[in-house]
Short mmCIF file of C-alpha atoms in Angstrom, two decimals:
data_model
loop_
_atom_site.label_atom_id
_atom_site.label_comp_id
_atom_site.label_asym_id
_atom_site.label_seq_id
_atom_site.Cartn_x
_atom_site.Cartn_y
_atom_site.Cartn_z
CA MET R 1260 254.69 3.32 3.29
CA LYS R 1261 252.32 5.07 6.08
CA LYS R 1262 249.82 7.64 4.52
CA ARG R 1263 251.03 11.02 5.11
CA ILE R 1264 248.41 13.37 6.50
CA GLY R 1265 249.35 17.27 6.53
CA VAL R 1266 248.26 18.81 9.57
CA VAL R 1267 247.91 22.66 9.39
CA LEU R 1268 249.03 24.56 12.44
CA SER R 1269 248.52 28.40 13.46
CA GLY R 1270 250.15 29.37 16.38
CA CYS R 1271 249.59 27.53 19.87
CA GLY R 1272 246.43 28.33 21.63
CA VAL R 1273 243.14 29.03 21.34
CA PHE R 1274 242.89 32.57 21.47
CA ASP R 1275 245.43 33.47 18.97
CA GLY R 1276 246.81 30.38 17.14
CA SER R 1277 245.60 26.60 16.93
CA GLU R 1278 243.53 25.15 19.60
CA ILE R 1279 245.73 23.05 21.69
CA HIS R 1280 243.36 20.18 22.38
CA GLU R 1281 241.51 19.86 18.89
CA ALA R 1282 245.38 19.69 17.60
CA VAL R 1283 246.81 17.09 19.69
CA CYS R 1284 243.45 14.98 19.62
CA THR R 1285 244.16 15.55 15.50
CA LEU R 1286 247.76 14.01 15.74
CA LEU R 1287 246.66 10.95 17.95
CA ALA R 1288 243.79 10.12 15.74
CA ILE R 1289 246.19 10.17 12.84
CA ASN R 1290 248.71 7.93 14.66
CA ARG R 1291 246.00 5.66 16.03
CA ASN R 1292 244.81 4.96 12.33
CA GLY R 1293 248.39 4.16 11.32
CA ALA R 1294 249.15 7.09 9.31
CA GLU R 1295 251.90 9.54 9.88
CA ALA R 1296 251.28 13.23 10.67
CA VAL R 1297 253.28 16.10 8.62
CA CYS R 1298 253.00 19.20 10.55
CA MET R 1299 253.14 22.58 9.27
CA ALA R 1300 252.68 26.29 9.58
CA PRO R 1301 253.07 29.20 7.77
CA ASP R 1302 255.97 31.59 8.68
CA ILE R 1303 254.07 34.97 9.54
CA GLU R 1304 253.57 36.75 12.86
CA LEU R 1305 250.39 36.64 15.35
CA SER R 1306 248.86 39.03 17.36
CA GLU R 1307 249.47 37.41 21.21
CA VAL R 1308 246.68 37.03 23.53
CA ASN R 1309 247.44 36.52 27.07
CA HIS R 1310 245.63 33.52 27.61
CA LEU R 1311 244.90 34.26 31.24
CA THR R 1312 243.37 37.21 30.84
CA GLY R 1313 241.70 36.82 27.13
CA GLN R 1314 243.38 40.52 26.11
CA GLU R 1315 245.73 41.14 23.37
CA THR R 1316 249.30 42.03 24.43
CA GLY R 1317 250.22 43.94 21.41
CA ALA R 1318 253.17 41.80 20.87
CA LYS R 1319 253.91 39.67 18.07
CA ARG R 1320 254.69 35.94 17.89
CA ASN R 1321 255.72 33.91 14.99
CA VAL R 1322 252.91 31.15 13.59
CA LEU R 1323 256.04 28.85 12.72
CA VAL R 1324 257.98 29.16 15.75
CA GLU R 1325 254.68 28.80 18.03
CA SER R 1326 253.47 25.87 16.22
CA ALA R 1327 256.46 24.31 16.81
CA ARG R 1328 255.52 23.45 20.17
CA ILE R 1329 252.49 21.41 19.39
CA ALA R 1330 254.66 19.43 17.14
CA ARG R 1331 257.42 18.85 19.42
CA GLY R 1332 259.96 20.91 17.16
CA LYS R 1333 259.03 18.43 13.86
CA ILE R 1334 257.34 21.07 11.50
CA THR R 1335 257.79 22.58 8.25
CA ASN R 1336 257.17 26.01 6.71
CA ILE R 1337 254.13 25.11 4.62
CA ALA R 1338 255.64 27.25 1.79
CA GLU R 1339 258.05 24.21 0.96
CA VAL R 1340 254.92 21.48 1.24
CA LYS R 1341 253.13 20.60 -2.00
CA ALA R 1342 249.99 18.35 -2.56
CA GLY R 1343 252.47 15.67 -3.91
CA ASP R 1344 253.94 15.38 -0.54
CA LEU R 1345 250.94 14.37 1.35
CA ASP R 1346 247.82 11.84 1.06
CA ALA R 1347 245.47 14.31 2.90
CA LEU R 1348 245.20 17.61 4.76
CA VAL R 1349 243.86 18.56 8.04
CA PHE R 1350 243.09 21.78 9.68
CA PRO R 1351 242.57 22.22 13.26
CA GLY R 1352 240.40 24.83 14.85
CA GLY R 1353 241.21 27.68 17.30
CA PHE R 1354 241.21 31.42 16.37
CA GLY R 1355 244.28 31.07 14.66
CA ALA R 1356 242.76 29.17 11.67
CA ALA R 1357 240.31 32.38 11.20
CA LYS R 1358 242.86 35.09 11.93
CA ASN R 1359 246.50 33.83 11.08
CA LEU R 1360 245.65 31.37 8.19
CA CYS R 1361 242.92 33.89 6.59
CA ASN R 1362 240.96 36.81 7.98
CA PHE R 1363 237.72 35.05 8.34
CA ALA R 1364 237.27 36.40 11.84
CA ALA R 1365 237.33 40.02 10.55
CA ARG R 1366 236.06 40.04 7.01
CA GLY R 1367 233.53 37.12 6.80
CA ALA R 1368 232.91 35.21 3.58
CA GLY R 1369 235.36 38.14 1.42
CA ALA R 1370 238.33 36.73 3.59
CA ALA R 1371 241.81 36.90 2.21
CA ILE R 1372 243.78 33.65 2.83
CA GLN R 1373 247.19 33.32 3.53
CA PRO R 1374 249.01 32.61 0.05
CA ASP R 1375 250.63 29.12 0.84
CA VAL R 1376 247.69 27.78 2.84
CA ALA R 1377 245.39 28.71 -0.20
CA ARG R 1378 247.75 27.25 -2.63
CA LEU R 1379 248.29 23.86 -0.95
CA MET R 1380 244.51 23.67 -0.11
CA LYS R 1381 243.68 24.16 -3.90
CA GLU R 1382 246.32 21.88 -4.97
CA MET R 1383 244.85 19.24 -2.85
CA ALA R 1384 241.47 19.87 -4.09
CA ALA R 1385 242.42 19.77 -7.86
CA ALA R 1386 244.20 16.64 -6.83
CA LYS R 1387 240.79 15.24 -5.32
CA LYS R 1388 242.97 14.76 -2.03
CA PRO R 1389 240.92 14.85 1.33
CA ILE R 1390 240.73 17.76 3.31
CA GLY R 1391 239.71 17.48 6.92
CA ALA R 1392 238.61 21.17 9.02
CA ILE R 1393 237.89 21.13 12.54
CA CYS R 1394 236.02 23.57 14.70
CA ILE R 1395 235.99 27.31 12.78
CA ALA R 1396 238.39 25.74 10.04
CA PRO R 1397 235.72 24.88 7.77
CA ALA R 1398 235.10 28.39 7.32
CA LEU R 1399 238.91 28.77 6.12
CA VAL R 1400 237.98 26.13 3.75
CA ALA R 1401 234.52 27.77 2.60
CA ALA R 1402 236.63 30.65 1.90
CA THR R 1403 239.31 29.26 -0.26
CA LEU R 1404 237.32 26.55 -2.05
CA GLY R 1405 233.78 27.83 -1.63
CA LYS R 1406 233.16 29.45 -5.15
CA GLU R 1407 235.10 26.40 -7.21
CA TYR R 1408 233.74 23.43 -5.22
CA ALA R 1409 230.56 24.58 -3.46
CA PRO R 1410 231.57 22.16 -0.62
CA LYS R 1411 229.19 21.02 2.09
CA LEU R 1412 230.62 21.52 5.86
CA THR R 1413 229.66 22.07 9.17
CA ILE R 1414 231.18 24.37 11.97
CA GLY R 1415 228.09 23.57 14.24
CA ASN R 1416 225.29 25.52 14.44
CA ASP R 1417 226.06 29.01 14.67
CA SER R 1418 223.76 31.19 12.32
CA GLY R 1419 226.00 34.05 11.89
CA THR R 1420 229.02 31.87 10.64
CA ALA R 1421 226.78 29.70 8.68
CA ALA R 1422 225.63 32.45 7.02
CA ALA R 1423 228.98 33.65 6.43
CA ILE R 1424 230.02 30.12 5.00
CA ASN R 1425 226.80 29.82 2.60
CA GLN R 1426 228.11 33.73 1.29
CA THR R 1427 231.57 31.95 -0.08
CA GLY R 1428 229.29 29.59 -2.39
CA SER R 1429 229.66 26.69 0.24
CA SER R 1430 226.74 25.29 2.15
CA HIS R 1431 226.80 25.03 5.51
CA VAL R 1432 224.72 21.82 7.22
CA ASP R 1433 224.21 21.76 11.04
CA CYS R 1434 226.13 19.13 12.95
CA PRO R 1435 225.99 17.92 16.46
CA VAL R 1436 229.31 18.06 18.52
CA THR R 1437 230.31 14.56 18.33
CA GLU R 1438 229.31 14.01 14.69
CA LEU R 1439 230.85 15.37 11.20
CA VAL R 1440 229.54 16.19 7.69
CA ILE R 1441 231.06 14.23 4.64
CA ASP R 1442 231.36 15.64 1.28
CA ARG R 1443 232.26 12.71 -0.62
CA ASP R 1444 232.13 14.43 -3.84
CA ASN R 1445 234.83 16.98 -2.79
CA LYS R 1446 236.36 14.89 -0.07
CA ILE R 1447 236.00 17.33 2.44
CA VAL R 1448 235.43 16.03 5.91
CA SER R 1449 234.63 18.45 9.18
CA THR R 1450 233.21 18.43 12.80
CA PRO R 1451 232.35 21.13 15.24
CA ALA R 1452 234.64 20.12 18.02
CA TYR R 1453 234.98 23.35 20.46
CA MET R 1454 232.65 25.67 18.31
CA LEU R 1455 230.24 23.26 20.27
CA ALA R 1456 232.08 21.11 22.78
CA ASN R 1457 231.34 21.54 26.40
CA ASN R 1458 234.59 19.36 27.44
CA ILE R 1459 237.24 17.95 25.85
CA SER R 1460 235.74 14.43 25.09
CA GLU R 1461 233.05 15.80 22.89
CA ALA R 1462 235.60 17.60 21.07
CA ALA R 1463 237.88 14.31 20.87
CA GLU R 1464 235.07 12.24 19.49
CA GLY R 1465 234.06 14.31 16.75
CA ILE R 1466 237.86 14.67 15.82
CA GLU R 1467 238.18 10.95 15.98
CA LYS R 1468 235.49 10.40 13.75
CA ALA R 1469 236.74 12.99 11.33
CA VAL R 1470 240.35 11.76 10.93
CA LYS R 1471 239.10 8.20 10.38
CA ALA R 1472 236.92 9.41 7.65
CA VAL R 1473 239.60 11.65 6.19
CA ILE R 1474 241.98 8.48 5.88
CA GLU R 1475 239.35 6.22 4.78
CA LEU R 1476 238.78 8.81 1.69
CA ILE R 1477 242.58 8.54 0.81
CA MET G 306 230.18 15.04 42.48
CA LYS G 307 232.93 14.78 40.36
CA LYS G 308 236.22 14.00 41.61
CA ARG G 309 238.40 16.92 41.28
CA ILE G 310 242.10 15.99 39.93
CA GLY G 311 244.48 18.85 39.69
CA VAL G 312 246.78 19.24 36.62
CA VAL G 313 249.61 21.11 37.54
CA LEU G 314 251.33 22.74 34.37
CA SER G 315 254.71 24.31 33.85
CA GLY G 316 254.21 26.14 30.65
CA CYS G 317 253.23 25.19 27.18
CA GLY G 318 255.87 23.37 25.12
CA VAL G 319 257.90 20.62 25.91
CA PHE G 320 261.47 22.67 26.01
CA ASP G 321 260.43 25.25 28.46
CA GLY G 322 257.06 24.01 29.79
CA SER G 323 254.42 21.32 30.07
CA GLU G 324 254.77 18.56 27.09
CA ILE G 325 251.74 19.11 25.43
CA HIS G 326 250.70 15.85 24.13
CA GLU G 327 251.07 14.63 27.61
CA ALA G 328 248.93 17.44 29.26
CA VAL G 329 246.22 17.24 26.88
CA CYS G 330 246.09 13.07 27.04
CA THR G 331 245.74 13.82 30.81
CA LEU G 332 242.92 16.23 30.70
CA LEU G 333 241.28 13.85 27.95
CA ALA G 334 241.75 10.63 30.11
CA ILE G 335 240.20 12.67 33.28
CA ASN G 336 237.16 13.73 31.54
CA ARG G 337 236.74 10.06 30.02
CA ASN G 338 236.80 8.65 33.27
CA GLY G 339 234.13 11.23 34.80
CA ALA G 340 236.35 13.16 36.89
CA GLU G 341 236.84 16.81 36.60
CA ALA G 342 240.40 18.60 36.02
CA VAL G 343 241.32 21.60 37.86
CA CYS G 344 244.11 23.05 36.04
CA MET G 345 246.88 25.07 38.17
CA ALA G 346 250.46 26.42 37.51
CA PRO G 347 252.74 28.72 39.51
CA ASP G 348 252.60 32.38 38.81
CA ILE G 349 256.62 32.45 38.01
CA GLU G 350 259.16 33.07 35.25
CA LEU G 351 260.33 30.37 32.43
CA SER G 352 263.10 30.75 30.37
CA GLU G 353 261.65 30.51 26.35
CA VAL G 354 262.88 28.12 24.21
CA ASN G 355 262.48 28.68 20.47
CA HIS G 356 260.84 25.07 19.73
CA LEU G 357 261.82 25.44 15.88
CA THR G 358 265.54 25.64 16.51
CA GLY G 359 265.78 24.13 20.30
CA GLN G 360 267.82 27.26 21.33
CA GLU G 361 266.87 29.38 24.35
CA THR G 362 266.14 32.69 23.24
CA GLY G 363 266.95 34.71 26.18
CA ALA G 364 263.41 36.01 26.90
CA LYS G 365 261.33 35.37 29.79
CA ARG G 366 257.56 34.19 29.45
CA ASN G 367 255.16 33.42 32.77
CA VAL G 368 254.40 29.95 33.63
CA LEU G 369 250.69 30.55 35.00
CA VAL G 370 250.13 32.66 31.61
CA GLU G 371 251.69 30.12 29.11
CA SER G 372 249.92 27.06 31.11
CA ALA G 373 246.40 28.83 30.63
CA ARG G 374 247.13 28.27 26.64
CA ILE G 375 247.06 24.64 27.25
CA ALA G 376 243.63 25.16 29.73
CA ARG G 377 241.91 27.31 27.31
CA GLY G 378 242.36 30.20 30.36
CA LYS G 379 240.49 28.25 32.87
CA ILE G 380 243.38 28.07 35.42
CA THR G 381 244.45 28.95 38.96
CA ASN G 382 247.19 30.20 40.35
CA ILE G 383 248.72 27.05 42.35
CA ALA G 384 249.43 29.37 45.38
CA GLU G 385 245.57 29.41 45.98
CA VAL G 386 244.93 25.77 45.86
CA LYS G 387 244.91 23.57 48.87
CA ALA G 388 244.93 19.86 49.03
CA GLY G 389 241.20 19.71 50.56
CA ASP G 390 240.20 21.19 47.22
CA LEU G 391 240.91 18.14 45.67
CA ASP G 392 240.93 14.54 45.42
CA ALA G 393 244.30 13.53 43.38
CA LEU G 394 247.20 15.47 41.82
CA VAL G 395 248.48 14.81 38.51
CA PHE G 396 252.01 16.28 37.14
CA PRO G 397 252.37 16.24 33.12
CA GLY G 398 255.73 15.95 31.58
CA GLY G 399 258.24 18.18 29.96
CA PHE G 400 261.17 19.88 30.62
CA GLY G 401 258.95 22.50 32.57
CA ALA G 402 258.51 20.02 35.40
CA ALA G 403 262.26 20.13 35.78
CA LYS G 404 263.07 23.52 35.18
CA ASN G 405 260.14 25.59 36.45
CA LEU G 406 258.37 23.58 39.34
CA CYS G 407 261.66 22.70 40.63
CA ASN G 408 265.50 22.66 39.39
CA PHE G 409 266.09 19.01 39.20
CA ALA G 410 267.42 19.24 35.45
CA ALA G 411 270.40 21.53 36.95
CA ARG G 412 270.42 20.30 40.46
CA GLY G 413 269.68 16.80 40.49
CA ALA G 414 268.42 14.97 43.62
CA GLY G 415 269.26 18.17 45.65
CA ALA G 416 266.71 19.95 43.94
CA ALA G 417 265.03 23.32 45.20
CA ILE G 418 261.07 22.71 44.62
CA GLN G 419 258.99 25.65 43.71
CA PRO G 420 257.33 26.68 47.23
CA ASP G 421 253.70 26.31 46.50
CA VAL G 422 254.39 22.98 44.55
CA ALA G 423 256.12 21.28 47.45
CA ARG G 424 253.46 22.74 49.73
CA LEU G 425 250.47 21.20 47.83
CA MET G 426 252.37 17.92 47.04
CA LYS G 427 253.19 17.53 51.02
CA GLU G 428 249.71 18.27 51.75
CA MET G 429 248.41 15.65 49.47
CA ALA G 430 250.86 13.18 50.76
CA ALA G 431 249.95 13.97 54.51
CA ALA G 432 246.07 13.29 53.41
CA LYS G 433 246.95 10.21 51.51
CA LYS G 434 245.59 11.66 48.11
CA PRO G 435 246.82 10.00 45.24
CA ILE G 436 249.44 11.82 43.08
CA GLY G 437 249.79 10.92 39.53
CA ALA G 438 253.56 12.03 37.86
CA ILE G 439 254.12 11.35 33.85
CA CYS G 440 257.64 11.25 31.81
CA ILE G 441 260.17 13.38 34.07
CA ALA G 442 257.73 14.37 36.57
CA PRO G 443 258.31 11.45 38.79
CA ALA G 444 261.85 13.35 39.19
CA LEU G 445 260.36 16.27 40.69
CA VAL G 446 257.88 13.89 43.14
CA ALA G 447 261.13 11.94 43.90
CA ALA G 448 262.98 15.36 45.18
CA THR G 449 259.62 16.53 47.02
CA LEU G 450 258.81 13.32 48.75
CA GLY G 451 261.75 11.02 48.67
CA LYS G 452 263.08 11.60 52.40
CA GLU G 453 259.88 11.23 54.21
CA TYR G 454 257.98 8.68 52.06
CA ALA G 455 260.85 6.93 49.62
CA PRO G 456 258.22 6.30 46.95
CA LYS G 457 258.79 3.82 44.35
CA LEU G 458 258.47 5.28 40.81
CA THR G 459 259.41 5.34 37.33
CA ILE G 460 260.86 7.81 34.52
CA GLY G 461 261.26 4.93 32.01
CA ASN G 462 264.99 3.29 32.01
CA ASP G 463 267.10 6.34 32.04
CA SER G 464 269.98 5.37 34.17
CA GLY G 465 271.40 8.61 35.01
CA THR G 466 268.03 9.87 35.74
CA ALA G 467 267.07 6.56 37.64
CA ALA G 468 270.19 6.88 39.90
CA ALA G 469 269.36 10.39 40.76
CA ILE G 470 265.97 9.68 41.91
CA ASN G 471 267.65 7.08 43.96
CA GLN G 472 269.53 9.77 45.57
CA THR G 473 266.61 11.62 46.95
CA GLY G 474 265.55 8.24 49.07
CA SER G 475 262.97 7.03 46.38
CA SER G 476 263.38 3.77 44.35
CA HIS G 477 263.40 3.65 40.88
CA VAL G 478 261.65 1.13 38.86
CA ASP G 479 262.16 0.37 35.06
CA CYS G 480 259.10 0.39 33.29
CA PRO G 481 257.83 0.32 29.43
CA VAL G 482 256.41 3.33 27.64
CA THR G 483 252.66 1.69 27.69
CA GLU G 484 252.76 0.67 31.27
CA LEU G 485 252.87 2.40 34.58
CA VAL G 486 254.41 1.72 38.38
CA ILE G 487 251.93 2.12 40.94
CA ASP G 488 253.19 2.43 44.86
CA ARG G 489 250.21 1.49 46.49
CA ASP G 490 251.51 2.39 49.94
CA ASN G 491 252.06 6.09 48.91
CA LYS G 492 249.29 5.80 46.21
CA ILE G 493 251.91 7.34 43.83
CA VAL G 494 251.47 6.17 40.10
CA SER G 495 254.09 7.30 37.69
CA THR G 496 254.35 6.36 33.66
CA PRO G 497 257.65 6.93 31.06
CA ALA G 498 255.55 8.68 28.53
CA TYR G 499 257.91 10.84 26.16
CA MET G 500 260.86 9.79 28.22
CA LEU G 501 260.56 6.58 26.29
CA ALA G 502 257.52 7.11 23.53
CA ASN G 503 258.41 6.66 19.82
CA ASN G 504 255.14 8.42 18.90
CA ILE G 505 251.97 10.31 20.76
CA SER G 506 249.99 6.89 20.64
CA GLU G 507 252.41 5.01 23.18
CA ALA G 508 252.59 8.24 25.27
CA ALA G 509 248.37 8.26 25.41
CA GLU G 510 248.28 4.77 26.34
CA GLY G 511 250.55 5.12 29.48
CA ILE G 512 248.74 8.02 30.23
CA GLU G 513 245.24 6.52 29.77
CA LYS G 514 246.50 3.77 32.25
CA ALA G 515 248.00 6.06 34.78
CA VAL G 516 245.19 8.88 34.89
CA LYS G 517 242.97 5.41 35.53
CA ALA G 518 244.90 4.29 38.35
CA VAL G 519 245.03 7.48 39.88
CA ILE G 520 241.42 7.82 39.95
CA GLU G 521 240.85 4.27 41.24
CA LEU G 522 243.18 5.22 44.33
CA ILE G 523 240.91 7.77 45.35
#
């Protein structure tokens, strides 16, 4: 049986959803490590951003429907997924991780977490199953698990975001773009990716290492 | 100076635009080979497909604006790009290559080509600059260049599509998913990717080889 790695998507595009390069590099690394990606997303709205202008349009799209673009249609509503279905869980970055899966982008350490995302992440942590978080997604993990587990994780070296992460009870660790932070006690792996990457190869290298580390922790 | 590789996108999502995995693997391979990707797309409409259901919604989106999601906002209207700006040109696949950049999906060998796509591709061919085509995109190249150049290329082994390609004056060559076809006379490189791939690693392997071959032909 292949190891089943949940991949939680938050839309399709860095400014209002999942960062596409990070999500695809995650899927590729999972497959190349002999595991199976199980894509999922919440069935909620997102506020559309025109990626040519960088401006919000005022229109809404659906996170699950847009995430299906990255998953080539093979995607599950996260409300239907339990920790027992998975061996590990990975969160690619993009603003969607901080705006759709929670409201960290607006609220920082006091962020509210989308209920099914919070439930599944807490189930995984309680079952001691590994969690990977890429780019800004470690802030989501920190806001969800900080109080109970005090994880060590990284979003690179942005001092403001690091401070907000530390306010959740988690500990931020500075980390270069092609490296990763592994919290072995909590089985939480993180890498900065496009929080620091100047190009797709830098992001991919850290993600490849992080996905491999997640799978080795299973 | 880094070699400049144009990447022509056709939207964001396999069913109504660029196949996202193919586009990202293309960008990654370009960067890993020390070249620079120059993303571009036409400023035209596409017919939106809900990627969760696979059904057309009846709504329209803009090809350039949606393609900007894959390019993280760094993208140019193809109308502004000339062959002199580039060292090579690559077309990822997805239905957008056959529905938005031309109407091969509906019309086969007699397809009409989006005017700026046709212009730029013909400029590249006339300048003997390499062209790469992935998945279904070789059908677009065949319909554009078939009469004048009679290129050899592959979309894998689908006999109906191969017959339509042969009707353009091009020659289809069967090819396994992780391999590629190189027409050295015309400097045209093609690989089947998701026309045949069972998983992202198979698609990525062929794309990595194809992008490397394109850059070596410069």
